[in-house]
Each structure stands twice: as C-alpha cells, then as structure tokens.
Amino acid sequence: MTSYSERPDGGNETTIHLTRERIDDLAAEYGQREPFDLVEREHVETVPRTFTSEDFGRRDAEWPVQWYHRRELRSDPERRDAEERFLDNDYEAMVDAIHGAIEATTLDRKLDALTTLVGVDVPVASAFLAFTHPDDYVAVGRREWEALRAADELADPYPDTVTPAAYRTYVEAVRTVADRTDRDVWTVYRALWRLGTD
C-alpha cells in the first residue's frame, strides 16, 4: 500500500507502508525473481552449523563475502577486488574471527571480531552475521537501508561509512518491522531488497 503526503514545498512525497501483506507480497516476489533465493535458504540452514564446527574450509568462509558482493548480479572490478582482498587473510585468522563473532555476546564484539579480517567492513560483517545468526541479523546495504527510509522506518540516508552504531540502528529498524508484522527478519530483508528495486 502506497500513500502520498504533501511536502511543505507543495510536492508529493511517497510513503511506503510495510504492512504484513506488503511484506508477504514482496518476499514472494523475491522468491520468484532473485536467483540466490534457494541457495540463501540452504545456507541459512547450514552455515550456522558449519561455522561452529572446527573444520570449515576457506570456501565456507568465502561464501558470505561472495554473496554480499554478488547480490546485484553485476561484475565489476570493485567486487572482484573486495573478494580478492578477503582471500589475503590467513585461514587461521578467518577461523578465529568467525568463531570469535559467534561466541561474542554483544553486537559490537561480533563486529569487532569480523572486521579484523582484511576486506571485511561493517556491511560485509553484517553478511556473516546474517548467516551465522539468521534469527537476529540481516545484511545491510544502500538498497535495503533506503527502502526502510522510504517506509519512514529510518530517518537518515545511507551513510558514507557504515559504523557499528549505524548498523545497530538499521537492524533495530528491521526487527521493529518484523515484530510489528509478525514476520522473521529474513522475510523483512527479502521484502526490503525487492522494495529497493522500485
């Protein structure tokens, strides 16, 4: 449902209402149109167990980084450079950082553990959290953030640098929508991703 409110300058401003029905429709559209939907669902089930084991491989560790940078299905030097930077990490450092994030009891400590890795900033760390703690966290990017902003769930535009505080604000907004609509955070994420195409 979209409604329009008048701005002080006389123009119209579109407000998206994230109702339960709207979220369900957008999430269903995500399942039909986003090529990563099935593999995401599989990884949400398997990655938490994989990362708590002692013997996950480098390819397992690479998955959240690759997923984060490939969601928009574009090939560009920036994406390739980001993925290659991550591969510069020592394997043991990857294991320590991922286990540290899983074991940490606060969001700041989880992010601190992950961002010790080369090529992992807060947005990429959010991808790790989305797959290691899928009931609590989702990935953050400009597209999802601006969709929340269009729905008046966030006030500020997407920051130039996503800090831990900015991510906390974002994920709290996602959780608020999830609680209000009785949907899980991944369903809300999928809806926001599709809303970001409008």
Coordinates of C-alpha atoms in Angstrom, one line a residue:
M1 CA 0.0 0.0 0.0
T2 CA 1.4 3.4 -1.0
S3 CA 0.1 6.7 0.2
Y4 CA 1.1 10.2 -0.6
S5 CA 1.7 13.0 1.8
E6 CA 2.2 16.6 0.8
R7 CA 5.6 18.2 1.3
P8 CA 6.0 21.8 2.6
D9 CA 7.1 22.8 -0.9
G10 CA 3.8 21.7 -2.4
G11 CA 5.2 18.5 -4.0
N12 CA 4.1 14.9 -3.2
E13 CA 6.1 12.5 -1.1
T14 CA 5.6 8.8 -1.5
T15 CA 5.4 6.8 1.7
I16 CA 5.6 3.1 1.6
H17 CA 3.7 1.3 4.3
L18 CA 5.3 -2.0 5.3
T19 CA 2.2 -3.9 6.2
R20 CA 2.2 -7.7 6.7
E21 CA 0.5 -8.1 3.3
R22 CA 3.1 -5.8 1.5
I23 CA 6.0 -7.7 3.1
D24 CA 4.5 -11.1 2.1
D25 CA 4.0 -9.9 -1.5
L26 CA 7.5 -8.5 -1.8
A27 CA 9.0 -11.6 -0.1
A28 CA 7.1 -13.8 -2.5
E29 CA 8.4 -11.7 -5.4
Y30 CA 11.9 -12.2 -4.1
G31 CA 11.5 -15.9 -4.2
Q32 CA 10.3 -15.7 -7.8
R33 CA 12.8 -13.2 -9.2
E34 CA 16.0 -13.4 -7.1
P35 CA 18.4 -16.1 -8.4
F36 CA 20.1 -16.5 -5.0
D37 CA 16.9 -17.3 -3.1
L38 CA 17.2 -21.0 -3.0
V39 CA 20.9 -21.1 -2.2
E40 CA 20.4 -18.4 0.5
R41 CA 17.7 -20.6 2.2
E42 CA 20.0 -23.6 2.1
H43 CA 22.9 -21.6 3.6
V44 CA 20.7 -20.1 6.4
E45 CA 20.1 -23.7 7.4
T46 CA 23.7 -25.0 7.0
V47 CA 26.1 -22.1 7.7
P48 CA 25.4 -21.8 11.5
R49 CA 26.3 -25.4 12.0
T50 CA 29.3 -25.2 9.6
F51 CA 30.8 -22.2 11.3
T52 CA 30.5 -23.7 14.8
S53 CA 32.5 -26.8 13.7
E54 CA 36.2 -26.9 13.9
D55 CA 36.9 -27.9 10.3
F56 CA 35.1 -25.5 8.0
G57 CA 37.1 -24.6 4.9
R58 CA 38.2 -21.4 3.2
R59 CA 35.4 -21.8 0.7
D60 CA 32.9 -21.8 3.5
A61 CA 34.4 -18.6 4.9
E62 CA 34.3 -17.0 1.5
W63 CA 30.6 -17.6 1.0
P64 CA 29.2 -14.6 2.9
V65 CA 31.7 -12.3 1.2
Q66 CA 30.9 -13.5 -2.2
W67 CA 27.1 -13.5 -1.5
Y68 CA 27.3 -9.9 -0.3
H69 CA 29.1 -8.6 -3.3
R70 CA 27.2 -10.6 -5.9
R71 CA 23.6 -10.0 -4.8
E72 CA 23.2 -7.3 -7.5
L73 CA 24.4 -9.7 -10.2
R74 CA 26.9 -7.3 -11.7
S75 CA 30.6 -7.9 -12.4
D76 CA 32.9 -5.1 -11.7
P77 CA 36.4 -4.5 -10.6
E78 CA 35.4 -3.2 -7.1
R79 CA 33.5 -6.5 -6.4
R80 CA 36.4 -8.6 -7.6
D81 CA 38.9 -6.6 -5.6
A82 CA 36.9 -6.9 -2.5
E83 CA 36.7 -10.7 -2.8
E84 CA 40.4 -11.0 -3.6
R85 CA 41.3 -8.9 -0.5
F86 CA 39.4 -11.3 1.7
L87 CA 41.4 -14.2 0.2
D88 CA 44.6 -12.4 1.6
N89 CA 43.5 -13.5 5.1
D90 CA 45.3 -16.3 6.7
Y91 CA 43.0 -19.3 7.2
E92 CA 43.5 -19.4 10.9
A93 CA 42.7 -15.7 11.2
M94 CA 39.4 -16.4 9.4
V95 CA 38.5 -19.2 11.8
D96 CA 39.4 -17.1 14.8
A97 CA 37.4 -14.2 13.6
I98 CA 34.3 -16.2 12.7
H99 CA 34.4 -18.2 15.9
G100 CA 35.0 -15.0 17.9
A101 CA 32.0 -13.4 16.3
I102 CA 29.8 -16.4 17.1
E103 CA 30.9 -16.6 20.7
A104 CA 30.7 -12.8 21.4
T105 CA 27.8 -11.7 23.5
T106 CA 27.3 -8.2 22.1
L107 CA 26.9 -6.8 18.6
D108 CA 29.9 -4.6 18.9
R109 CA 32.2 -7.5 19.8
K110 CA 30.8 -9.6 17.0
L111 CA 31.6 -6.8 14.5
D112 CA 35.0 -6.2 16.1
A113 CA 35.9 -9.8 15.6
L114 CA 34.9 -9.9 12.0
T115 CA 36.3 -6.5 11.0
T116 CA 39.8 -7.7 12.0
L117 CA 39.8 -9.5 8.7
V118 CA 41.1 -7.9 5.5
G119 CA 38.3 -7.0 3.2
V120 CA 35.6 -7.1 5.9
D121 CA 34.0 -3.8 6.8
V122 CA 30.7 -3.5 8.8
P123 CA 28.5 -4.2 5.8
V124 CA 30.4 -7.4 4.9
A125 CA 30.5 -8.3 8.6
S126 CA 26.7 -8.0 8.5
A127 CA 26.6 -10.7 5.8
F128 CA 28.4 -13.0 8.1
L129 CA 26.0 -12.3 11.0
A130 CA 23.0 -12.8 8.7
F131 CA 24.2 -16.4 8.0
T132 CA 25.6 -17.2 11.5
H133 CA 22.7 -15.6 13.4
P134 CA 19.8 -15.6 10.9
D135 CA 17.1 -15.2 13.6
D136 CA 18.7 -11.9 14.7
Y137 CA 20.7 -10.2 11.9
V138 CA 20.4 -9.3 8.3
A139 CA 22.8 -7.7 5.8
V140 CA 23.0 -4.0 5.4
G141 CA 23.5 -2.1 2.1
R142 CA 22.3 1.1 0.5
R143 CA 19.4 -0.7 -1.2
E144 CA 17.9 -2.1 1.9
W145 CA 18.6 1.0 4.0
E146 CA 16.9 3.3 1.5
A147 CA 13.9 1.0 1.3
L148 CA 13.5 1.3 5.1
R149 CA 13.9 5.1 4.8
A150 CA 11.2 5.2 2.1
A151 CA 8.9 3.5 4.5
D152 CA 9.7 6.1 7.2
E153 CA 11.4 3.4 9.3
L154 CA 14.8 5.2 9.2
A155 CA 15.3 8.9 9.2
D156 CA 18.9 9.3 7.9
P157 CA 20.2 8.5 4.4
Y158 CA 22.6 5.6 3.9
P159 CA 25.9 6.7 5.5
D160 CA 29.2 7.1 3.6
T161 CA 30.7 4.7 6.1
V162 CA 28.5 2.2 8.0
T163 CA 29.6 2.2 11.6
P164 CA 28.6 -0.3 14.2
A165 CA 26.2 2.3 15.6
A166 CA 24.6 2.8 12.1
Y167 CA 24.3 -1.0 11.7
R168 CA 22.6 -1.2 15.1
T169 CA 20.1 1.4 14.1
Y170 CA 19.4 -0.4 10.9
V171 CA 19.0 -3.8 12.4
E172 CA 16.8 -2.5 15.1
A173 CA 14.5 -0.9 12.5
V174 CA 14.3 -4.3 10.7
R175 CA 13.4 -6.0 13.9
T176 CA 10.8 -3.4 14.6
V177 CA 9.1 -4.1 11.3
A178 CA 9.5 -7.9 11.8
D179 CA 7.9 -7.7 15.3
R180 CA 5.0 -5.4 14.1
T181 CA 4.2 -7.6 11.2
D182 CA 4.9 -11.0 12.9
R183 CA 7.5 -11.9 10.3
D184 CA 11.1 -13.0 10.7
V185 CA 13.9 -10.7 9.9
W186 CA 15.0 -12.6 6.8
T187 CA 11.5 -12.2 5.3
V188 CA 11.7 -8.5 6.0
Y189 CA 15.1 -8.4 4.4
R190 CA 13.8 -10.1 1.3
A191 CA 10.9 -7.6 1.1
L192 CA 13.3 -4.6 1.5
W193 CA 15.6 -5.9 -1.2
R194 CA 12.7 -6.1 -3.7
L195 CA 11.3 -2.8 -2.5
G196 CA 14.7 -1.3 -3.3
T197 CA 14.1 -2.1 -7.0
D198 CA 11.1 0.3 -7.2

